[in-house]
Tab-separated table of C-alpha atoms and ligand atoms in Angstrom:
chain	number	residue	atom	x	y	z
A	251	MET	CA	0.000	0.000	0.000
A	252	THR	CA	1.365	3.457	-0.907
A	253	ASP	CA	1.889	6.085	1.780
A	254	PHE	CA	-0.791	8.707	2.151
A	255	THR	CA	0.729	12.204	2.198
A	256	PRO	CA	-1.855	14.619	3.536
A	257	ARG	CA	-2.251	17.749	1.445
A	258	PHE	CA	-4.211	20.738	2.648
A	259	SER	CA	-5.725	23.887	1.225
A	260	LEU	CA	-3.740	27.119	1.174
A	261	GLN	CA	-6.423	28.501	3.458
A	262	SER	CA	-5.726	25.970	6.188
A	263	GLU	CA	-1.945	26.186	5.684
A	264	ALA	CA	-2.167	29.892	6.464
A	265	LEU	CA	-3.751	29.061	9.817
A	266	ALA	CA	-1.162	26.410	10.626
A	267	CYS	CA	1.613	29.016	10.228
A	268	GLU	CA	-0.231	31.602	12.278
A	269	GLY	CA	1.372	33.136	15.404
A	270	SER	CA	1.461	30.091	17.634
A	271	ASN	CA	3.421	32.186	20.135
A	272	VAL	CA	0.486	34.373	21.125
A	273	TRP	CA	-0.651	32.218	23.990
A	274	ALA	CA	2.782	30.807	24.904
A	275	VAL	CA	2.937	32.439	28.359
A	276	SER	CA	-0.642	31.527	29.101
A	277	ASP	CA	-0.119	27.925	27.925
A	278	ARG	CA	2.870	27.635	30.237
A	279	ALA	CA	0.779	29.104	33.061
A	280	HIS	CA	-1.864	26.443	32.485
A	281	SER	CA	0.693	23.677	32.559
A	282	LEU	CA	2.084	25.046	35.858
A	283	ALA	CA	-1.452	25.161	37.276
A	284	ARG	CA	-2.032	21.556	36.208
A	285	LYS	CA	1.051	20.620	38.242
A	286	GLY	CA	-0.573	22.181	41.291
A	287	GLU	CA	1.108	25.601	41.268
A	288	ASP	CA	-0.921	28.552	42.542
A	289	VAL	CA	-1.187	30.536	39.305
A	290	ILE	CA	-3.342	33.649	38.909
A	291	PHE	CA	-4.684	34.094	35.406
A	292	LEU	CA	-5.164	37.639	34.202
A	293	CYS	CA	-4.890	36.840	30.536
A	294	VAL	CA	-8.311	36.048	29.105
A	295	GLY	CA	-11.250	38.237	28.208
A	296	ASP	CA	-13.928	35.738	29.167
A	297	PRO	CA	-16.347	37.388	31.639
A	298	ASN	CA	-16.093	35.765	35.065
A	299	PHE	CA	-19.816	36.289	35.678
A	300	ASP	CA	-22.414	33.609	35.131
A	301	THR	CA	-24.994	34.298	32.446
A	302	PRO	CA	-27.857	35.989	34.351
A	303	GLU	CA	-30.391	33.489	35.707
A	304	PRO	CA	-33.479	34.907	33.883
A	305	ILE	CA	-31.707	34.377	30.551
A	306	LEU	CA	-30.953	30.753	31.525
A	307	ASP	CA	-34.594	30.276	32.559
A	308	PHE	CA	-35.839	31.680	29.289
A	309	ALA	CA	-33.518	29.409	27.277
A	310	ARG	CA	-34.663	26.371	29.302
A	311	ALA	CA	-38.285	27.283	28.665
A	312	ARG	CA	-37.683	27.608	24.923
A	313	LEU	CA	-35.921	24.226	24.914
A	314	GLY	CA	-38.946	22.847	26.743
A	315	VAL	CA	-41.315	23.934	23.993
A	316	GLY	CA	-39.247	22.296	21.284
A	317	ARG	CA	-37.312	25.273	19.888
A	318	THR	CA	-34.594	22.874	18.777
A	319	HIS	CA	-35.038	22.880	15.017
A	320	TYR	CA	-33.564	24.629	11.984
A	321	SER	CA	-33.774	28.372	11.927
A	322	PRO	CA	-33.741	30.878	9.028
A	323	ALA	CA	-30.209	31.535	7.722
A	324	ALA	CA	-30.315	35.259	8.559
A	325	GLY	CA	-31.662	34.659	12.059
A	326	GLU	CA	-34.838	34.268	14.095
A	327	PRO	CA	-37.176	37.217	13.437
A	328	MET	CA	-37.576	37.800	17.190
A	329	LEU	CA	-33.823	38.335	17.588
A	330	GLN	CA	-33.428	40.341	14.396
A	331	ARG	CA	-36.142	42.666	15.736
A	332	ALA	CA	-34.468	43.006	19.153
A	333	ILE	CA	-31.135	43.888	17.517
A	334	ALA	CA	-32.778	46.321	15.093
A	335	ASP	CA	-34.493	48.011	18.060
A	336	ILE	CA	-31.145	48.536	19.770
A	337	GLU	CA	-29.589	49.930	16.609
A	338	SER	CA	-32.588	52.254	16.121
A	339	ARG	CA	-32.898	53.455	19.718
A	340	VAL	CA	-30.553	56.437	19.577
A	341	SER	CA	-29.889	56.487	15.858
A	342	PRO	CA	-31.149	58.919	13.234
A	343	HIS	CA	-31.306	55.917	10.874
A	344	PRO	CA	-34.066	53.444	11.700
A	345	CYS	CA	-32.798	49.874	11.479
A	346	SER	CA	-34.983	47.186	9.959
A	347	PRO	CA	-34.882	43.571	11.203
A	348	ASP	CA	-34.021	42.759	7.578
A	349	ASP	CA	-30.707	44.617	7.982
A	350	VAL	CA	-29.547	42.103	10.614
A	351	VAL	CA	-27.815	38.752	10.084
A	352	VAL	CA	-27.137	36.526	13.092
A	353	PHE	CA	-23.971	34.434	13.476
A	354	PRO	CA	-22.605	32.012	16.066
A	355	GLY	CA	-20.403	34.607	17.804
A	356	GLY	CA	-18.609	37.786	16.882
A	357	THR	CA	-15.660	35.896	15.385
A	358	ASN	CA	-17.899	34.165	12.902
A	359	ALA	CA	-19.665	37.423	12.037
A	360	ILE	CA	-16.298	39.054	11.288
A	361	TYR	CA	-15.209	36.062	9.221
A	362	ALA	CA	-18.424	36.149	7.207
A	363	VAL	CA	-18.282	39.905	6.623
A	364	LEU	CA	-14.661	39.867	5.449
A	365	SER	CA	-15.356	36.786	3.298
A	366	CYS	CA	-18.125	38.658	1.542
A	367	LEU	CA	-16.111	41.850	1.039
A	368	LEU	CA	-12.583	40.794	0.066
A	369	ASN	CA	-10.762	38.430	-2.278
A	370	PRO	CA	-7.463	36.784	-1.343
A	371	GLY	CA	-4.594	39.260	-1.677
A	372	GLU	CA	-6.781	42.344	-1.294
A	373	GLU	CA	-5.963	45.070	1.190
A	374	ILE	CA	-7.621	45.727	4.518
A	375	VAL	CA	-6.528	48.594	6.783
A	376	ILE	CA	-6.741	47.939	10.535
A	377	PRO	CA	-5.539	50.168	13.393
A	378	GLU	CA	-3.291	48.527	15.965
A	379	PRO	CA	-3.126	47.534	18.786
A	380	MET	CA	-5.866	45.275	17.472
A	381	TYR	CA	-7.830	42.277	18.720
A	382	ILE	CA	-5.630	39.184	18.347
A	383	GLY	CA	-8.471	37.246	16.731
A	384	TYR	CA	-8.319	39.353	13.554
A	385	VAL	CA	-4.972	37.845	12.608
A	386	PRO	CA	-6.076	34.242	11.962
A	387	ILE	CA	-9.189	35.459	10.137
A	388	CYS	CA	-7.136	37.661	7.813
A	389	ASP	CA	-4.534	34.913	7.386
A	390	ASN	CA	-7.186	32.361	6.585
A	391	LEU	CA	-8.744	34.646	3.978
A	392	ARG	CA	-5.209	35.481	2.757
A	393	LEU	CA	-5.787	39.214	3.014
A	394	SER	CA	-3.102	41.841	2.813
A	395	VAL	CA	-3.304	43.633	6.174
A	396	LYS	CA	-2.033	47.195	6.484
A	397	ARG	CA	-1.689	48.083	10.174
A	398	VAL	CA	-2.064	51.657	11.366
A	399	ALA	CA	-0.221	52.486	14.583
A	400	CYS	CA	-2.111	54.133	17.432
A	401	PRO	CA	0.931	54.835	19.619
A	402	ALA	CA	1.153	54.269	23.350
A	403	GLU	CA	2.473	57.832	23.810
A	404	LYS	CA	-0.981	59.062	22.765
A	405	ASP	CA	-2.757	56.532	25.005
A	406	PHE	CA	-3.494	54.441	21.886
A	407	ALA	CA	-6.098	57.037	20.867
A	408	PHE	CA	-8.187	56.430	17.762
A	409	ASP	CA	-6.582	58.379	14.916
A	410	VAL	CA	-8.705	59.125	11.854
A	411	GLU	CA	-5.953	61.022	10.059
A	412	ALA	CA	-3.531	58.096	10.404
A	413	ILE	CA	-6.152	55.706	9.035
A	414	LYS	CA	-6.890	58.028	6.131
A	415	ALA	CA	-3.179	58.303	5.384
A	416	ALA	CA	-2.885	54.498	5.254
A	417	ILE	CA	-5.703	54.078	2.734
A	418	SER	CA	-4.379	53.415	-0.750
A	419	GLU	CA	-5.795	52.682	-4.190
A	420	GLN	CA	-5.592	49.004	-3.194
A	421	THR	CA	-7.625	49.334	0.004
A	422	ARG	CA	-10.979	47.587	-0.137
A	423	VAL	CA	-11.946	47.608	3.544
A	424	VAL	CA	-11.106	49.540	6.693
A	425	MET	CA	-11.896	47.599	9.853
A	426	ILE	CA	-12.015	49.401	13.175
A	427	ASN	CA	-12.928	48.316	16.683
A	428	THR	CA	-14.493	50.616	19.254
A	429	PRO	CA	-14.179	50.258	22.223
A	430	VAL	CA	-10.848	48.630	21.420
A	431	ASN	CA	-9.610	45.307	22.728
A	432	PRO	CA	-6.971	45.571	24.235
A	433	THR	CA	-6.697	49.324	24.918
A	434	GLY	CA	-10.241	50.391	25.828
A	435	ALA	CA	-9.863	53.418	23.527
A	436	MET	CA	-13.109	54.705	22.014
A	437	ALA	CA	-13.744	56.559	18.782
A	438	THR	CA	-15.863	59.691	19.153
A	439	PRO	CA	-19.043	60.080	17.100
A	440	ALA	CA	-17.360	62.880	15.130
A	441	GLN	CA	-14.397	60.624	14.295
A	442	LEU	CA	-16.699	57.830	13.185
A	443	ARG	CA	-18.737	60.224	11.063
A	444	ALA	CA	-15.612	61.659	9.430
A	445	LEU	CA	-14.095	58.247	8.700
A	446	ALA	CA	-17.352	56.869	7.320
A	447	ALA	CA	-17.715	59.842	4.984
A	448	TYR	CA	-14.099	59.529	3.826
A	449	CYS	CA	-14.388	55.791	3.179
A	450	ARG	CA	-17.607	56.310	1.251
A	451	LYS	CA	-15.973	58.982	-0.904
A	452	ARG	CA	-13.153	56.512	-1.645
A	453	ALA	CA	-15.672	53.692	-2.323
A	454	ILE	CA	-14.293	51.633	0.570
A	455	TRP	CA	-16.192	49.515	3.064
A	456	LEU	CA	-15.956	50.515	6.721
A	457	VAL	CA	-16.481	47.635	9.160
A	458	CYS	CA	-16.797	48.411	12.855
A	459	ASP	CA	-16.419	45.730	15.522
A	460	GLU	CA	-18.433	46.969	18.501
A	461	MET	CA	-18.123	43.874	20.691
A	462	TYR	CA	-17.571	45.987	23.833
A	463	SER	CA	-20.313	48.510	23.023
A	464	MET	CA	-22.120	47.871	26.298
A	465	ILE	CA	-19.054	47.872	28.568
A	466	THR	CA	-18.302	51.572	28.853
A	467	PHE	CA	-17.573	53.674	31.921
A	468	ALA	CA	-17.592	57.465	31.655
A	469	ARG	CA	-19.412	57.973	28.355
A	470	ARG	CA	-21.664	55.770	26.313
A	471	HIS	CA	-20.623	54.090	23.108
A	472	THR	CA	-21.927	55.511	19.842
A	473	SER	CA	-22.393	52.984	17.082
A	474	LEU	CA	-20.836	53.660	13.697
A	475	ARG	CA	-24.312	53.165	12.311
A	476	THR	CA	-25.615	56.011	14.464
A	477	ALA	CA	-22.689	58.332	13.741
A	478	ALA	CA	-22.424	57.840	9.969
A	479	GLU	CA	-24.451	60.009	7.627
A	480	ALA	CA	-24.820	57.366	4.915
A	481	LEU	CA	-25.039	53.644	5.575
A	482	ASP	CA	-24.400	51.942	2.256
A	483	ASN	CA	-20.683	51.251	2.904
A	484	ILE	CA	-21.089	50.559	6.637
A	485	VAL	CA	-21.114	47.263	8.540
A	486	VAL	CA	-21.468	47.008	12.314
A	487	ILE	CA	-20.639	43.829	14.238
A	488	ASP	CA	-21.631	43.156	17.832
A	489	GLY	CA	-22.642	40.274	20.076
A	490	LEU	CA	-23.459	39.065	23.549
A	491	SER	CA	-20.207	37.329	24.529
A	492	LYS	CA	-18.892	40.159	26.683
A	493	SER	CA	-21.790	42.414	27.670
A	494	HIS	CA	-24.090	39.611	28.820
A	495	ALA	CA	-21.456	37.113	29.970
A	496	MET	CA	-22.642	34.786	27.208
A	497	SER	CA	-19.328	33.926	25.543
A	498	GLY	CA	-20.157	30.216	25.384
A	499	TRP	CA	-23.568	30.725	23.810
A	500	ARG	CA	-21.882	31.851	20.582
A	501	LEU	CA	-24.120	34.686	19.539
A	502	GLY	CA	-23.082	37.625	17.386
A	503	TRP	CA	-24.482	39.616	14.500
A	504	ALA	CA	-23.752	41.957	11.632
A	505	VAL	CA	-25.889	44.936	10.648
A	506	ALA	CA	-25.568	46.172	7.089
A	507	ARG	CA	-27.635	47.479	4.204
A	508	GLY	CA	-28.967	46.279	0.862
A	509	PRO	CA	-27.132	43.696	-1.206
A	510	LEU	CA	-24.517	42.996	1.487
A	511	VAL	CA	-27.248	41.702	3.800
A	512	ASP	CA	-28.290	39.219	1.114
A	513	ARG	CA	-24.678	38.106	0.646
A	514	LEU	CA	-24.217	37.672	4.394
A	515	ALA	CA	-27.419	35.663	4.670
A	516	GLN	CA	-26.295	33.467	1.754
A	517	PHE	CA	-22.894	33.025	3.391
A	518	ALA	CA	-24.532	32.117	6.706
A	519	GLY	CA	-26.826	29.700	4.880
A	520	ALA	CA	-23.895	27.989	3.198
A	521	THR	CA	-21.640	27.766	6.238
A	522	ILE	CA	-23.895	27.591	9.309
A	523	PHE	CA	-27.425	26.934	8.113
A	524	GLY	CA	-28.966	28.839	11.010
A	525	CYS	CA	-28.062	29.313	14.666
A	526	PRO	CA	-29.928	27.345	17.372
A	527	GLN	CA	-33.487	28.598	17.856
A	528	PHE	CA	-33.529	28.502	21.663
A	529	ILE	CA	-30.235	30.398	21.879
A	530	GLN	CA	-31.426	33.117	19.540
A	531	GLU	CA	-34.647	33.514	21.453
A	532	ALA	CA	-32.809	33.687	24.772
A	533	ALA	CA	-30.534	36.290	23.167
A	534	ALA	CA	-33.561	38.350	22.129
A	535	PHE	CA	-34.864	38.104	25.687
A	536	ALA	CA	-31.442	39.120	27.013
A	537	LEU	CA	-31.377	42.214	24.810
A	538	GLU	CA	-34.875	43.279	25.804
A	539	PHE	CA	-34.518	42.807	29.551
A	540	ASP	CA	-30.846	43.459	30.027
A	541	SER	CA	-30.351	46.920	31.443
A	542	TYR	CA	-30.102	45.781	35.065
A	543	PHE	CA	-27.565	42.967	34.510
A	544	VAL	CA	-25.459	44.859	32.032
A	545	LYS	CA	-25.208	47.808	34.410
A	546	GLN	CA	-24.270	45.568	37.318
A	547	MET	CA	-21.476	43.942	35.328
A	548	CYS	CA	-20.267	47.279	33.964
A	549	ASP	CA	-20.138	48.724	37.478
A	550	ALA	CA	-18.054	45.744	38.610
A	551	TYR	CA	-15.659	46.136	35.663
A	552	GLU	CA	-15.348	49.833	36.462
A	553	ARG	CA	-14.478	49.120	40.103
A	554	ARG	CA	-11.880	46.590	38.982
A	555	ARG	CA	-10.435	49.043	36.482
A	556	ASP	CA	-10.146	51.680	39.230
A	557	LEU	CA	-8.473	49.185	41.536
A	558	ILE	CA	-5.889	48.179	38.921
A	559	VAL	CA	-5.187	51.731	37.779
A	560	ALA	CA	-4.740	52.957	41.374
A	561	ARG	CA	-2.440	50.079	42.349
A	562	ILE	CA	-0.351	50.213	39.140
A	563	GLY	CA	-0.015	53.975	39.602
A	564	ARG	CA	1.663	53.356	42.968
A	565	ILE	CA	4.210	50.851	41.660
A	566	PRO	CA	7.360	52.740	40.626
A	567	GLY	CA	8.419	51.712	37.121
A	568	LEU	CA	4.953	50.752	35.878
A	569	GLY	CA	2.488	53.033	34.153
A	570	CYS	CA	-1.026	52.875	32.799
A	571	TYR	CA	-3.850	55.155	31.812
A	572	SER	CA	-7.427	54.564	32.808
A	573	PRO	CA	-9.341	52.937	29.932
A	574	GLU	CA	-12.748	54.390	29.123
A	575	ALA	CA	-14.292	51.057	28.268
A	576	GLY	CA	-13.792	47.365	27.699
A	577	MET	CA	-12.417	44.588	29.854
A	578	PHE	CA	-8.678	45.288	29.984
A	579	VAL	CA	-5.967	47.572	31.313
A	580	MET	CA	-2.733	47.995	29.359
A	581	VAL	CA	0.293	48.363	31.602
A	582	ASP	CA	3.479	50.032	30.334
A	583	VAL	CA	6.473	48.004	31.508
A	584	SER	CA	9.157	49.761	29.454
A	585	ASP	CA	10.995	51.065	32.544
A	586	VAL	CA	11.362	47.652	34.132
A	587	ALA	CA	11.567	45.135	31.300
A	588	ALA	CA	13.067	44.664	27.854
A	589	SER	CA	9.551	44.120	26.462
A	590	GLY	CA	6.053	43.064	27.458
A	591	GLN	CA	6.992	39.524	26.484
A	592	GLU	CA	10.021	39.476	28.769
A	593	PHE	CA	7.979	40.977	31.622
A	594	ALA	CA	5.164	38.432	31.210
A	595	GLU	CA	7.563	35.489	31.156
A	596	ALA	CA	9.568	36.685	34.152
A	597	LEU	CA	6.418	37.528	36.124
A	598	LEU	CA	5.081	34.044	35.564
A	599	ASP	CA	8.418	32.517	36.593
A	600	ALA	CA	8.794	34.619	39.711
A	601	GLU	CA	5.254	35.163	40.944
A	602	ARG	CA	2.972	32.838	39.027
A	603	VAL	CA	0.788	35.578	37.531
A	604	SER	CA	-0.176	35.107	33.901
A	605	VAL	CA	-0.647	38.291	31.848
A	606	LEU	CA	-0.723	38.699	28.087
A	607	PRO	CA	2.264	40.367	26.373
A	608	GLY	CA	1.279	43.309	24.172
A	609	ALA	CA	3.247	42.425	21.013
A	610	PRO	CA	0.646	40.109	19.437
A	611	PHE	CA	-1.812	43.028	19.502
A	612	GLY	CA	0.590	45.119	17.445
A	613	GLN	CA	3.918	46.888	17.447
A	614	SER	CA	2.504	49.842	19.415
A	615	ALA	CA	1.882	47.576	22.400
A	616	VAL	CA	5.236	45.827	22.415
A	617	ASN	CA	6.244	47.376	25.756
A	618	HIS	CA	2.919	46.653	27.415
A	619	VAL	CA	1.142	43.767	29.020
A	620	ARG	CA	-2.623	43.338	29.100
A	621	LEU	CA	-4.434	42.689	32.377
A	622	THR	CA	-8.005	41.450	32.255
A	623	LEU	CA	-10.870	42.851	34.326
A	624	ALA	CA	-12.502	39.429	34.244
A	625	ALA	CA	-11.339	38.532	37.750
A	626	ASP	CA	-12.885	39.590	41.034
A	627	GLU	CA	-11.348	42.176	43.311
A	628	VAL	CA	-9.903	39.644	45.752
A	629	VAL	CA	-8.062	37.863	42.947
A	630	LEU	CA	-6.952	41.146	41.404
A	631	THR	CA	-5.620	42.369	44.742
A	632	ARG	CA	-3.583	39.184	45.210
A	633	ALA	CA	-2.255	39.460	41.672
A	634	LEU	CA	-1.354	43.115	42.121
A	635	ASP	CA	0.454	42.314	45.386
A	636	ARG	CA	2.544	39.796	43.465
A	637	ILE	CA	3.153	42.202	40.587
A	638	GLU	CA	4.272	44.878	43.057
A	639	ARG	CA	6.638	42.451	44.784
A	640	PHE	CA	8.031	41.330	41.420
A	641	VAL	CA	8.686	44.870	40.176
A	642	THR	CA	10.101	46.097	43.487
A	643	HIS	CA	12.486	43.158	43.614
A	644	ARG	CA	13.500	43.729	39.983
A	645	CYS	CA	14.153	47.449	40.505
A	646	ARG	CA	16.204	46.704	43.636
A	647	GLN	CA	18.341	44.220	41.696
A	648	VAL	CA	18.952	46.684	38.855
A	649	GLY	CA	19.477	49.661	41.232
B	124	LIG	C1	-12.783	43.046	19.764
B	124	LIG	C2	-13.344	41.672	19.703
B	124	LIG	N1	-14.053	41.317	18.633
B	124	LIG	C3	-14.578	40.096	18.512
B	124	LIG	C4	-14.402	39.155	19.495
B	124	LIG	C5	-14.970	37.784	19.305
B	124	LIG	O1	-16.177	37.639	19.959
B	124	LIG	P1	-16.844	36.207	20.127
B	124	LIG	O2	-16.307	35.619	21.374
B	124	LIG	O3	-18.308	36.501	20.199
B	124	LIG	O4	-16.506	35.404	18.935
B	124	LIG	C6	-13.681	39.463	20.640
B	124	LIG	C7	-13.443	38.462	21.693
B	124	LIG	O5	-12.601	38.582	22.548
B	124	LIG	C8	-13.127	40.760	20.746
B	124	LIG	O6	-12.404	41.126	21.805
């Protein structure tokens, strides 16, 4: 019998080559924890709250009445309506349920949108630091990614002029994220309006990932769809993973206009063939009756942010600014470490705290580490005690 040599598609090869180093520190932390070490994990962005009980009850009830069958490719009408209501609430542009396509999670929504908008080799402009998850999607679709730096010196602020300067004749799509994972930076409505108008003039799509839209502290998020004057080149992506502590339910969506909605629905039909009925209905319920839970979780994230920012501010050698939104704090370690990577590795070795190095998010974050807010205050306090001890010891050795 001849040997079988497996051969794979270029698409899957691109994923196999993709930055396997991203989670190296965290993987090592997990293996230490498996050996019984007392490791504190501050690396993931998975909410540490349970999905609110009324949402669980509603899902159970829908399971009980047999909502376990195929669902329309674009989504259950009840959920499309709930999402359209949210998008219409403060917007000058009413949103129709027909403008909404539901996907199993934000990642899948992004994948579907980019699949419908770009061919392999075509250019997408993305500001960095950017969500790590964009990299495998763009690799898999074999896109040419042009990164736009939002430097740490300017608190990673959203920079419309820099994005405009990066747009070339080759650019087909600009993809932004507000509030940003990992920095918590937010675009203002005026910035969104200006960028949308510019992209439209250049006949470019503008995709906005708004996954943290409901986790904001001082000021509320404004959707690109609300800020933009015209909607025909606009796509907004959001979901329930973060805001409703429903990461494992896999529920996200894209809101667009006209022929793109049809393409997205066709793409969803071909690749997913409808999300589970009972999950979509529980998601609709969550969106309609959510204000209490979402506020409670936001308040907790805000307290945790304040705790981290205050403690980091008192540790000589470390620096951070106070993020306006999201689930993370970026800590500048440039005075005490060769890079975020070196800091994260040494911190894990010395104190068994696992944080994410900034480099995989982009060059601008290379001297930072990302701390999650998805840990309660007791855990955060213990972690910050260890971080303080680690840095103090390090500075003493160098001094
Ligand atoms: C900015 C951003 N977009 C999209 C996603 C993916 O969301 P989901 O877990 O719903 O796939 C995440 C998850 O961390 C994220 O941070």
